[in-house]
């Protein structure tokens, strides 16, 4: 009788294209968060000297932990549902893979100006923000009563932490 070892079983599964089972004492790898696992909300807007800052909070609403890494994508929408010019500037800084446990949160900070710049004579006023989690194609729709967003619709965003 031939004895099958754990290493043989794992190698066979990998060659067959299956996932290797977690061995005793090992935990399964944590996968990236999908839009379907998350809820997003805009925190309190902090205003000062023509600038606005607000946290964008991602909460894991699923039953399993997941990870976020990098910056979210953002698209501003007006009251009529039309897309507004949105220029996302990713703030530099260290990026960390954030493991978000069920019910836990990760956040990024948004910054924008409400002061017309250059040859701007008016700035759009968004009503909603489409938020695309890192490495995702799906989005979450968030109320975004930000007043006006100037400098060509520029939103600065920090890495998720």
Coordinates of C-alpha atoms in Angstrom, one line a residue:
X1 CA 0.0 0.0 0.0
X2 CA 1.4 3.4 -1.0
X3 CA 1.2 6.2 1.5
X4 CA 0.2 9.7 0.2
X5 CA 2.0 12.5 2.0
X6 CA 0.6 16.0 2.5
X7 CA 3.3 17.3 0.2
X8 CA 2.2 14.9 -2.5
X9 CA -1.4 15.9 -2.1
X10 CA -0.6 19.6 -2.3
X11 CA 1.6 19.2 -5.3
X12 CA -1.1 17.2 -7.1
X13 CA -3.7 19.8 -6.4
X14 CA -1.5 22.6 -7.6
X15 CA -0.7 20.7 -10.8
X16 CA -4.4 20.0 -11.4
X17 CA -5.1 23.8 -11.0
X18 CA -6.9 23.4 -7.6
X19 CA -6.2 25.4 -4.5
X20 CA -4.1 23.8 -1.9
X21 CA -5.9 23.2 1.4
X22 CA -4.6 24.9 4.5
X23 CA -2.5 22.6 6.6
X24 CA -3.1 22.2 10.3
X25 CA -1.9 25.3 12.1
X26 CA -1.9 27.4 8.8
X27 CA -4.5 29.9 7.9
X28 CA -6.0 30.4 4.5
X29 CA -4.6 33.4 2.5
X30 CA -6.7 36.5 2.9
X31 CA -8.0 37.7 -0.4
X32 CA -8.4 41.3 -1.6
X33 CA -11.7 43.1 -0.8
X34 CA -14.3 43.2 -3.5
X35 CA -16.9 45.9 -3.8
X36 CA -19.6 43.4 -2.8
X37 CA -17.8 42.9 0.6
X38 CA -17.6 46.6 1.4
X39 CA -19.7 49.6 2.5
X40 CA -18.3 53.0 2.0
X41 CA -19.2 56.3 3.7
X42 CA -17.9 59.8 3.7
X43 CA -17.0 61.1 7.2
X44 CA -17.4 64.6 8.5
X45 CA -16.1 67.3 6.1
X46 CA -13.5 69.6 7.8
X47 CA -13.4 73.0 6.2
X48 CA -10.8 75.7 6.4
X49 CA -9.3 78.5 4.2
X50 CA -10.9 77.3 1.0
X51 CA -9.8 73.7 1.5
X52 CA -11.9 70.7 2.5
X53 CA -10.8 67.3 4.0
X54 CA -12.9 64.3 4.7
X55 CA -12.2 60.6 5.6
X56 CA -13.6 58.0 3.2
X57 CA -14.3 54.9 5.4
X58 CA -14.4 51.4 3.9
X59 CA -16.2 48.9 6.2
X60 CA -16.0 45.1 5.6
X61 CA -19.6 43.9 5.7
X62 CA -18.8 40.3 4.9
X63 CA -18.1 37.3 7.1
X64 CA -14.5 36.9 6.1
X65 CA -11.4 39.1 6.4
X66 CA -10.1 40.8 3.2
X67 CA -7.3 43.2 2.2
X68 CA -7.1 46.6 0.7
X69 CA -3.9 48.1 -0.8
X70 CA -3.3 51.4 -2.5
X71 CA -5.8 54.1 -3.5
X72 CA -9.4 54.0 -4.5
X73 CA -10.7 55.3 -7.8
X74 CA -13.2 58.2 -7.7
X75 CA -15.8 59.7 -10.1
X76 CA -18.0 62.6 -9.2
X77 CA -21.7 62.7 -10.3
X78 CA -24.1 65.7 -10.3
X79 CA -27.7 65.8 -9.2
X80 CA -28.9 64.9 -12.7
X81 CA -26.7 61.7 -12.7
X82 CA -24.2 63.1 -15.1
X83 CA -20.5 62.5 -14.7
X84 CA -18.4 65.5 -13.7
X85 CA -14.8 66.0 -14.6
X86 CA -12.8 64.2 -11.9
X87 CA -9.1 64.4 -11.6
X88 CA -7.8 62.1 -8.9
X89 CA -4.4 62.9 -7.6
X90 CA -2.9 60.0 -5.6
X91 CA -0.9 61.4 -2.6
X92 CA 2.5 59.9 -2.2
X93 CA 3.4 58.1 0.9
X94 CA 3.9 54.6 2.1
X95 CA 1.3 52.0 1.0
X96 CA 0.4 49.2 3.4
X97 CA -1.7 46.1 2.8
X98 CA -4.6 46.6 5.2
X99 CA -6.4 43.5 6.5
X100 CA -10.0 44.4 7.2
X101 CA -11.7 41.9 9.5
X102 CA -15.5 41.5 9.4
X103 CA -17.0 44.7 10.7
X104 CA -13.6 46.4 10.7
X105 CA -12.7 49.5 8.7
X106 CA -9.9 51.1 6.6
X107 CA -9.8 54.7 5.5
X108 CA -8.3 57.2 3.2
X109 CA -8.5 61.0 3.3
X110 CA -9.9 63.1 0.5
X111 CA -8.8 66.7 0.0
X112 CA -10.2 69.3 -2.4
X113 CA -10.4 73.1 -2.8
X114 CA -13.6 75.2 -3.2
X115 CA -11.6 78.2 -4.5
X116 CA -11.6 78.8 -8.2
X117 CA -8.1 78.5 -9.7
X118 CA -6.5 79.7 -12.9
X119 CA -9.2 80.7 -15.4
X120 CA -12.1 78.9 -13.6
X121 CA -15.2 81.0 -13.3
X122 CA -17.4 78.3 -11.8
X123 CA -16.8 74.9 -10.1
X124 CA -19.1 71.9 -10.3
X125 CA -21.1 70.8 -7.3
X126 CA -21.2 67.0 -7.1
X127 CA -24.1 65.1 -5.4
X128 CA -22.6 61.6 -5.4
X129 CA -19.3 59.9 -5.6
X130 CA -18.6 56.6 -7.3
X131 CA -15.9 54.9 -5.3
X132 CA -13.9 52.0 -6.9
X133 CA -12.0 49.9 -4.4
X134 CA -8.4 49.2 -5.4
X135 CA -8.0 46.5 -8.0
X136 CA -11.8 46.4 -8.6
X137 CA -14.0 47.3 -11.6
X138 CA -17.2 47.6 -9.6
X139 CA -18.1 50.7 -7.6
X140 CA -20.0 51.8 -4.6
X141 CA -22.3 54.9 -4.8
X142 CA -21.8 57.4 -1.9
X143 CA -23.6 60.7 -1.2
X144 CA -21.0 63.5 -1.7
X145 CA -22.5 66.9 -0.7
X146 CA -19.1 68.6 -0.9
X147 CA -20.2 72.0 -2.1
X148 CA -18.1 72.8 -5.1
X149 CA -14.9 71.1 -6.2
X150 CA -12.5 73.4 -8.0
X151 CA -9.2 73.1 -9.7
X152 CA -10.7 71.2 -12.6
X153 CA -12.4 68.7 -10.3
X154 CA -9.3 67.7 -8.5
X155 CA -9.6 65.3 -5.6
X156 CA -6.4 64.4 -3.7
X157 CA -6.6 60.9 -2.0
X158 CA -4.2 59.3 0.4
X159 CA -3.3 55.6 0.4
X160 CA -5.7 53.4 2.4
X161 CA -4.6 52.7 6.0

